[in-house]
Coordinates of C-alpha atoms and ligand atoms in Angstrom, one line a residue:
M165 CA 12.6 -80.3 128.0
T166 CA 14.8 -80.4 124.8
H167 CA 17.0 -77.0 123.9
P168 CA 17.5 -75.4 120.3
P169 CA 20.9 -75.8 119.2
E170 CA 22.8 -72.8 120.3
N171 CA 23.7 -70.3 117.4
P172 CA 26.9 -71.2 115.6
P173 CA 29.6 -68.9 116.5
A174 CA 29.4 -65.3 114.2
A175 CA 33.3 -66.5 112.9
R176 CA 34.3 -65.1 109.5
G177 CA 36.7 -67.0 107.7
F178 CA 37.9 -66.7 103.7
A179 CA 36.2 -69.7 101.7
S180 CA 33.4 -67.5 99.5
D181 CA 31.4 -64.5 99.9
N182 CA 28.8 -67.1 99.4
Q183 CA 29.6 -67.7 103.1
A184 CA 28.6 -64.0 104.2
S185 CA 25.7 -62.4 105.8
V186 CA 22.7 -60.5 104.3
H187 CA 23.2 -56.6 104.2
P188 CA 21.0 -55.0 106.8
D189 CA 19.6 -53.1 104.2
V190 CA 18.7 -55.8 102.1
L191 CA 17.1 -57.4 105.2
A192 CA 15.1 -54.3 105.7
A193 CA 14.0 -54.0 102.1
F194 CA 12.5 -57.6 102.6
A195 CA 10.5 -56.0 105.8
E196 CA 9.7 -52.7 103.5
V197 CA 7.7 -54.7 100.6
N198 CA 6.1 -57.3 103.4
A199 CA 2.7 -55.6 103.3
G200 CA -0.5 -56.5 101.6
H201 CA -1.1 -58.6 98.0
Q202 CA 1.1 -57.5 95.0
P203 CA 0.6 -59.4 91.7
A204 CA 3.0 -62.4 91.4
Y205 CA 5.5 -63.3 88.8
G206 CA 7.1 -60.0 88.1
D207 CA 4.0 -57.7 87.5
D208 CA 4.6 -56.1 90.7
A209 CA 5.5 -52.3 91.4
V210 CA 8.7 -53.5 93.0
T211 CA 9.8 -55.2 89.8
G212 CA 8.7 -52.4 88.0
R213 CA 10.4 -50.2 89.9
L214 CA 13.7 -52.5 89.4
R215 CA 13.3 -52.3 85.5
E216 CA 13.5 -48.5 86.1
I217 CA 16.7 -48.5 88.4
V218 CA 18.5 -51.3 85.8
R219 CA 17.7 -48.9 82.5
R220 CA 19.3 -46.0 84.9
H221 CA 22.3 -48.1 84.9
F222 CA 22.3 -50.3 82.1
G223 CA 20.8 -47.9 79.2
D224 CA 17.4 -47.7 78.0
R225 CA 17.2 -51.0 76.1
A226 CA 17.9 -52.9 79.1
E227 CA 15.6 -55.5 80.0
V228 CA 15.7 -57.3 83.7
Y229 CA 14.8 -60.9 84.4
P230 CA 15.3 -61.5 88.5
V231 CA 15.8 -65.3 89.2
F232 CA 16.9 -67.3 91.9
N233 CA 20.9 -68.3 91.7
G234 CA 24.0 -67.6 89.4
T235 CA 23.5 -70.9 87.7
G236 CA 19.9 -70.3 87.1
A237 CA 21.4 -66.5 85.4
N238 CA 23.7 -68.1 83.4
V239 CA 21.6 -71.2 82.0
V240 CA 18.6 -69.1 80.8
S241 CA 20.7 -66.4 79.6
L242 CA 23.1 -68.8 77.6
Q243 CA 19.6 -71.0 76.3
A244 CA 18.0 -67.6 75.2
M245 CA 20.9 -66.9 72.9
S246 CA 21.9 -70.1 71.0
E247 CA 20.1 -72.8 69.2
R248 CA 20.2 -76.9 70.0
W249 CA 23.2 -76.9 67.4
S250 CA 25.2 -74.3 69.1
S251 CA 28.7 -74.0 71.2
V252 CA 29.8 -71.5 73.5
V253 CA 33.3 -70.6 73.7
C254 CA 34.5 -69.8 77.4
P255 CA 37.9 -69.8 79.4
E256 CA 38.5 -73.6 81.1
S257 CA 38.4 -71.5 84.5
A258 CA 34.3 -70.6 83.6
H259 CA 32.0 -71.4 86.2
I260 CA 29.8 -72.9 83.6
N261 CA 32.5 -75.4 83.1
T262 CA 34.0 -76.2 86.4
D263 CA 31.1 -75.7 88.9
E264 CA 27.6 -75.8 87.8
C265 CA 27.3 -79.6 87.0
G266 CA 26.9 -79.4 84.0
A267 CA 24.4 -77.5 83.6
A268 CA 24.9 -75.6 80.4
E269 CA 25.3 -79.2 78.7
K270 CA 22.4 -80.8 80.7
I271 CA 19.9 -78.4 80.6
A272 CA 20.7 -76.0 77.9
G273 CA 22.4 -78.9 75.6
L274 CA 25.5 -76.7 74.8
K275 CA 28.8 -77.5 73.8
L276 CA 31.4 -75.4 75.4
V277 CA 34.6 -75.1 73.8
T278 CA 36.8 -74.6 76.8
V279 CA 40.3 -72.0 76.2
P280 CA 42.9 -72.6 78.0
A281 CA 43.4 -69.1 80.2
P282 CA 46.0 -69.1 83.0
D283 CA 44.7 -65.8 84.2
G284 CA 40.9 -66.6 83.8
K285 CA 40.4 -63.9 80.7
L286 CA 39.9 -64.4 77.4
T287 CA 41.4 -63.2 74.6
P288 CA 40.2 -61.6 71.1
G289 CA 42.9 -63.7 69.4
Q290 CA 41.6 -67.0 71.1
V291 CA 38.0 -66.0 70.3
E292 CA 39.5 -66.3 66.5
R293 CA 40.9 -69.4 67.3
Y294 CA 38.8 -71.2 69.0
A295 CA 35.3 -70.0 67.2
T296 CA 35.6 -72.2 63.6
G297 CA 33.9 -74.9 62.2
F298 CA 31.4 -72.5 60.4
G299 CA 28.4 -74.0 58.1
N300 CA 30.5 -77.6 58.7
V301 CA 27.5 -79.9 59.3
Q302 CA 30.0 -82.1 61.2
R303 CA 30.8 -79.5 63.7
R304 CA 28.7 -77.7 66.9
Q305 CA 28.3 -74.2 65.7
P306 CA 29.6 -71.6 67.3
A307 CA 27.1 -68.8 68.7
V308 CA 28.3 -67.2 72.0
V309 CA 31.4 -66.4 73.9
S310 CA 30.9 -66.4 77.4
I311 CA 33.5 -64.4 79.7
T312 CA 33.7 -63.7 83.3
Q313 CA 33.6 -60.5 85.3
S314 CA 35.3 -60.0 87.6
T315 CA 37.4 -63.8 86.7
E316 CA 37.2 -66.8 88.6
L317 CA 40.5 -66.0 89.0
G318 CA 40.0 -62.6 90.7
T319 CA 41.1 -60.8 88.1
V320 CA 38.9 -58.4 85.7
Y321 CA 38.5 -57.2 82.2
T322 CA 39.2 -53.6 81.6
A323 CA 36.2 -52.1 79.5
E324 CA 39.0 -51.8 76.5
E325 CA 39.3 -56.0 77.0
T326 CA 36.1 -56.7 77.0
A327 CA 35.1 -54.1 74.2
A328 CA 37.9 -56.3 72.2
V329 CA 36.9 -59.4 72.9
A330 CA 33.1 -58.5 71.8
A331 CA 34.1 -56.9 68.5
A332 CA 35.9 -60.3 67.9
A333 CA 32.9 -62.2 69.2
H334 CA 30.8 -59.9 66.7
E335 CA 32.9 -60.3 63.8
R336 CA 32.2 -64.2 63.4
G337 CA 28.4 -63.5 64.4
L338 CA 28.9 -64.9 68.2
T339 CA 26.9 -62.9 70.9
V340 CA 28.7 -61.6 74.3
H341 CA 27.5 -63.2 77.7
M342 CA 28.9 -62.1 80.6
D343 CA 28.5 -64.3 84.1
G344 CA 28.8 -61.0 85.8
A345 CA 28.6 -62.8 89.7
R346 CA 31.2 -60.3 90.8
I347 CA 30.8 -57.4 88.4
A348 CA 30.5 -55.0 91.0
N349 CA 33.7 -55.8 92.4
A350 CA 35.3 -55.3 88.9
A351 CA 33.3 -51.9 88.7
A352 CA 34.9 -50.9 91.8
S353 CA 37.7 -52.1 91.4
L354 CA 38.5 -49.6 88.1
G355 CA 36.4 -47.1 89.1
V356 CA 33.8 -47.1 86.4
P357 CA 30.0 -47.7 86.0
L358 CA 28.2 -50.9 85.3
R359 CA 27.3 -49.7 82.2
A360 CA 31.1 -49.5 80.9
L361 CA 32.1 -52.7 81.4
T362 CA 28.4 -54.3 79.4
T363 CA 26.1 -52.3 77.4
D364 CA 29.2 -49.8 75.9
A365 CA 31.8 -52.4 76.0
G366 CA 29.5 -54.8 73.3
V367 CA 28.2 -57.4 76.2
D368 CA 24.7 -58.5 74.7
V369 CA 23.3 -60.4 78.0
L370 CA 24.8 -60.2 81.7
S371 CA 23.8 -62.8 84.3
F372 CA 24.2 -59.4 87.1
G373 CA 25.3 -60.8 90.5
G374 CA 23.6 -59.9 93.9
T375 CA 24.2 -63.1 96.3
K376 CA 27.8 -62.6 96.7
N377 CA 27.5 -59.0 97.4
G378 CA 24.9 -58.7 100.4
L379 CA 21.6 -60.3 99.2
L380 CA 20.0 -63.5 100.9
L381 CA 19.3 -64.8 97.3
G382 CA 18.7 -63.4 94.1
E383 CA 20.6 -62.5 90.6
A384 CA 18.8 -61.3 87.6
I385 CA 19.5 -62.0 84.3
V386 CA 20.3 -58.3 82.4
V387 CA 19.6 -58.6 78.6
L388 CA 21.0 -55.5 77.2
N389 CA 20.7 -56.4 73.9
P390 CA 17.5 -57.8 72.7
D391 CA 18.3 -58.8 69.2
A392 CA 21.0 -61.4 70.8
V393 CA 17.9 -63.5 72.9
R394 CA 14.7 -65.4 72.1
G395 CA 11.9 -66.5 74.8
V396 CA 13.5 -65.2 77.8
D397 CA 10.5 -65.3 79.7
Y398 CA 9.2 -68.8 78.7
L399 CA 12.7 -70.1 79.2
R400 CA 13.2 -69.0 82.6
K401 CA 9.5 -70.5 83.4
S402 CA 10.6 -73.7 81.8
S403 CA 14.0 -73.8 83.4
M404 CA 12.4 -73.2 87.1
Q405 CA 13.7 -70.0 87.7
L406 CA 10.4 -67.5 87.8
A407 CA 9.8 -67.0 91.4
S408 CA 6.1 -66.4 91.6
K409 CA 6.3 -64.0 95.0
M410 CA 9.1 -61.9 92.8
R411 CA 8.6 -58.6 94.5
Y412 CA 11.1 -60.3 97.2
V413 CA 13.6 -61.1 94.9
S414 CA 13.6 -57.3 93.2
A415 CA 13.0 -55.8 96.5
Q416 CA 16.9 -57.1 96.8
L417 CA 18.1 -56.4 93.9
V418 CA 16.5 -52.3 94.3
A419 CA 18.3 -52.0 97.8
L420 CA 21.2 -53.0 96.2
L421 CA 21.5 -50.9 92.8
E422 CA 19.1 -47.9 94.1
G423 CA 21.8 -46.1 95.9
D424 CA 25.1 -46.9 95.9
L425 CA 25.2 -50.2 97.9
W426 CA 26.6 -52.4 95.3
L427 CA 29.2 -50.4 95.0
R428 CA 30.0 -49.5 98.6
N429 CA 29.9 -53.7 99.0
A430 CA 32.0 -54.4 96.5
A431 CA 34.5 -51.7 97.0
H432 CA 34.9 -52.9 100.8
A433 CA 35.1 -56.4 100.0
N434 CA 38.3 -55.6 97.3
A435 CA 39.8 -53.2 100.0
M436 CA 40.1 -56.2 102.5
A437 CA 41.5 -59.0 99.6
A438 CA 44.0 -55.6 98.8
R439 CA 44.6 -55.6 102.5
L440 CA 45.5 -59.2 102.7
A441 CA 47.5 -60.0 99.9
A442 CA 49.4 -57.3 101.5
A443 CA 49.7 -58.6 104.3
A444 CA 50.5 -62.0 103.1
R445 CA 53.1 -60.8 100.5
A446 CA 54.9 -59.9 103.4
V447 CA 55.4 -63.2 105.2
P448 CA 58.3 -65.1 103.2
G449 CA 57.7 -68.5 101.7
V450 CA 54.1 -67.2 100.7
E451 CA 53.8 -66.9 96.8
I452 CA 50.6 -64.9 95.6
T453 CA 49.5 -66.3 92.2
Q454 CA 47.1 -63.8 90.5
P455 CA 47.0 -60.1 90.3
V456 CA 44.9 -59.3 93.0
Q457 CA 42.4 -57.4 91.1
A458 CA 39.1 -57.8 93.0
N459 CA 37.9 -59.6 96.2
T460 CA 39.6 -62.8 96.1
V461 CA 43.6 -63.9 96.6
F462 CA 45.0 -66.8 95.2
A463 CA 47.7 -68.1 97.0
V464 CA 50.3 -71.1 97.5
I465 CA 51.6 -72.3 100.8
P466 CA 52.8 -75.3 102.1
K467 CA 50.1 -77.6 102.6
D468 CA 50.2 -78.4 106.5
A469 CA 50.1 -74.9 107.5
A470 CA 47.1 -74.8 105.1
E471 CA 45.4 -77.4 106.9
R472 CA 46.3 -75.9 110.4
L473 CA 44.9 -72.3 109.0
R474 CA 42.2 -74.0 108.1
E475 CA 40.8 -74.9 111.3
R476 CA 40.5 -71.6 112.9
F477 CA 39.8 -69.8 109.3
P478 CA 37.7 -71.8 106.5
F479 CA 39.0 -71.5 103.1
Y480 CA 39.2 -73.9 100.2
T481 CA 42.6 -75.3 98.6
W482 CA 42.0 -74.3 94.9
D483 CA 44.7 -77.0 93.3
E484 CA 45.7 -80.1 94.9
A485 CA 48.5 -80.5 93.0
T486 CA 50.4 -77.6 93.6
G487 CA 48.9 -76.4 97.2
E488 CA 47.0 -73.3 95.8
V489 CA 44.8 -71.9 98.2
R490 CA 41.5 -69.3 97.7
W491 CA 41.0 -66.5 99.8
V492 CA 37.7 -64.6 99.4
C493 CA 36.6 -61.5 101.0
S494 CA 33.2 -60.1 101.4
F495 CA 31.3 -57.1 102.1
D496 CA 31.4 -58.1 105.8
T497 CA 35.0 -59.1 106.3
T498 CA 36.5 -56.8 108.6
A499 CA 40.1 -55.4 108.8
A500 CA 40.3 -57.4 112.0
D501 CA 39.5 -60.6 110.4
V502 CA 42.1 -60.3 108.1
D503 CA 44.8 -58.9 110.3
A504 CA 43.9 -61.8 112.3
F505 CA 44.2 -64.5 109.6
A506 CA 47.9 -62.4 108.4
A507 CA 49.0 -62.8 112.1
A508 CA 48.0 -66.8 112.1
L509 CA 49.5 -67.2 108.5
A510 CA 52.9 -65.5 109.5
A511 CA 52.7 -67.9 112.5
E512 CA 51.9 -71.0 110.7
M513 CA 54.6 -70.8 108.0
P514 CA 57.9 -72.8 108.7
G515 CA 60.8 -70.5 109.1
Ligands
PLP180 C1 31.6 -66.9 88.7 C2 30.3 -67.4 89.4 N1 29.3 -67.5 88.6 C3 28.0 -67.9 88.6 C4 28.1 -68.6 90.4 C5 26.8 -69.5 90.5 O1 25.9 -69.3 91.5 P1 25.1 -70.2 92.0 O2 25.7 -71.0 93.1 O3 23.8 -69.1 92.8 O4 24.3 -70.9 91.5 C6 29.2 -68.7 91.0 C7 29.1 -69.0 92.3 O5 29.9 -69.0 93.0 C8 30.4 -68.0 90.8 O6 31.4 -68.2 91.3

């Protein structure tokens, strides 16, 4: 008789919030909607409820389109905001540039104009400098500015910074996309509603993140300015992001957004990152390289120490050349996880 493989131990590392578990309230939401038949493709009551909740957060003009993943949210959004001759201005570190296997180029046929941004944040001056070539038939036409909140480097744009970038984009006729895979972490960090960082700051289309904040799978395109998009419904389907049994994707987003689960999860992850940063700063030789404003800590530590630590606590090296590493905290990271890691870090550091 063969035995099923044992479950792996329930270890928690710092590699990514994608590696975290699913929040129990989200699992419960599956069970709640798992009865009877409902119309498919988003005509169900659960997705209807999600529409209401999203408008409560983002304003009456907001339209939500649940999708399977963050890359899909970004690519469908950018397609809906652009033409076949368009370019998108974004920071060099943008996930759409570095970690989506060229989906924006392959699926949307876009050119990304990437801007050096050591802290992951685009400035209004850079929008002015990099959105150029209007009316020049030799040049891709700038159509969209895409920013990430919180950024891939763990920093956050304030509402004012976002509004300034959006104003610079709009002045030049560009619209604004926000990759909000971790927008909950940014809102929790700043203590402001989601709306303050999006609708009220002039963002036109948001990729709203769920998976990194306790969902099993599920993100949403939230169109904040309907005048900025065309054909989102058709593009979602033709880009393979339309779920037939959508009620199960929507139920997770409802569980996250109906009460304050989105905020509690994100605030907890941020608090764990702050705890980790404080402990790491106290270890001689550890250099924290970015402001810790959300749920991610970047640091430079000796490569051999990183290798030994990784055997017990998974995490990624961000920059092989400098030895910079990334530690991500999640809604299910515990203070004991952080303290154990910090103690191991202190023990592994030379001298
Ligand atoms: C900032 C950001 N945007 C988008 C994504 C893409 O999400 P997915 O892996 O679900 O496509 C990620 C995933 O790590 C991310 O960190």
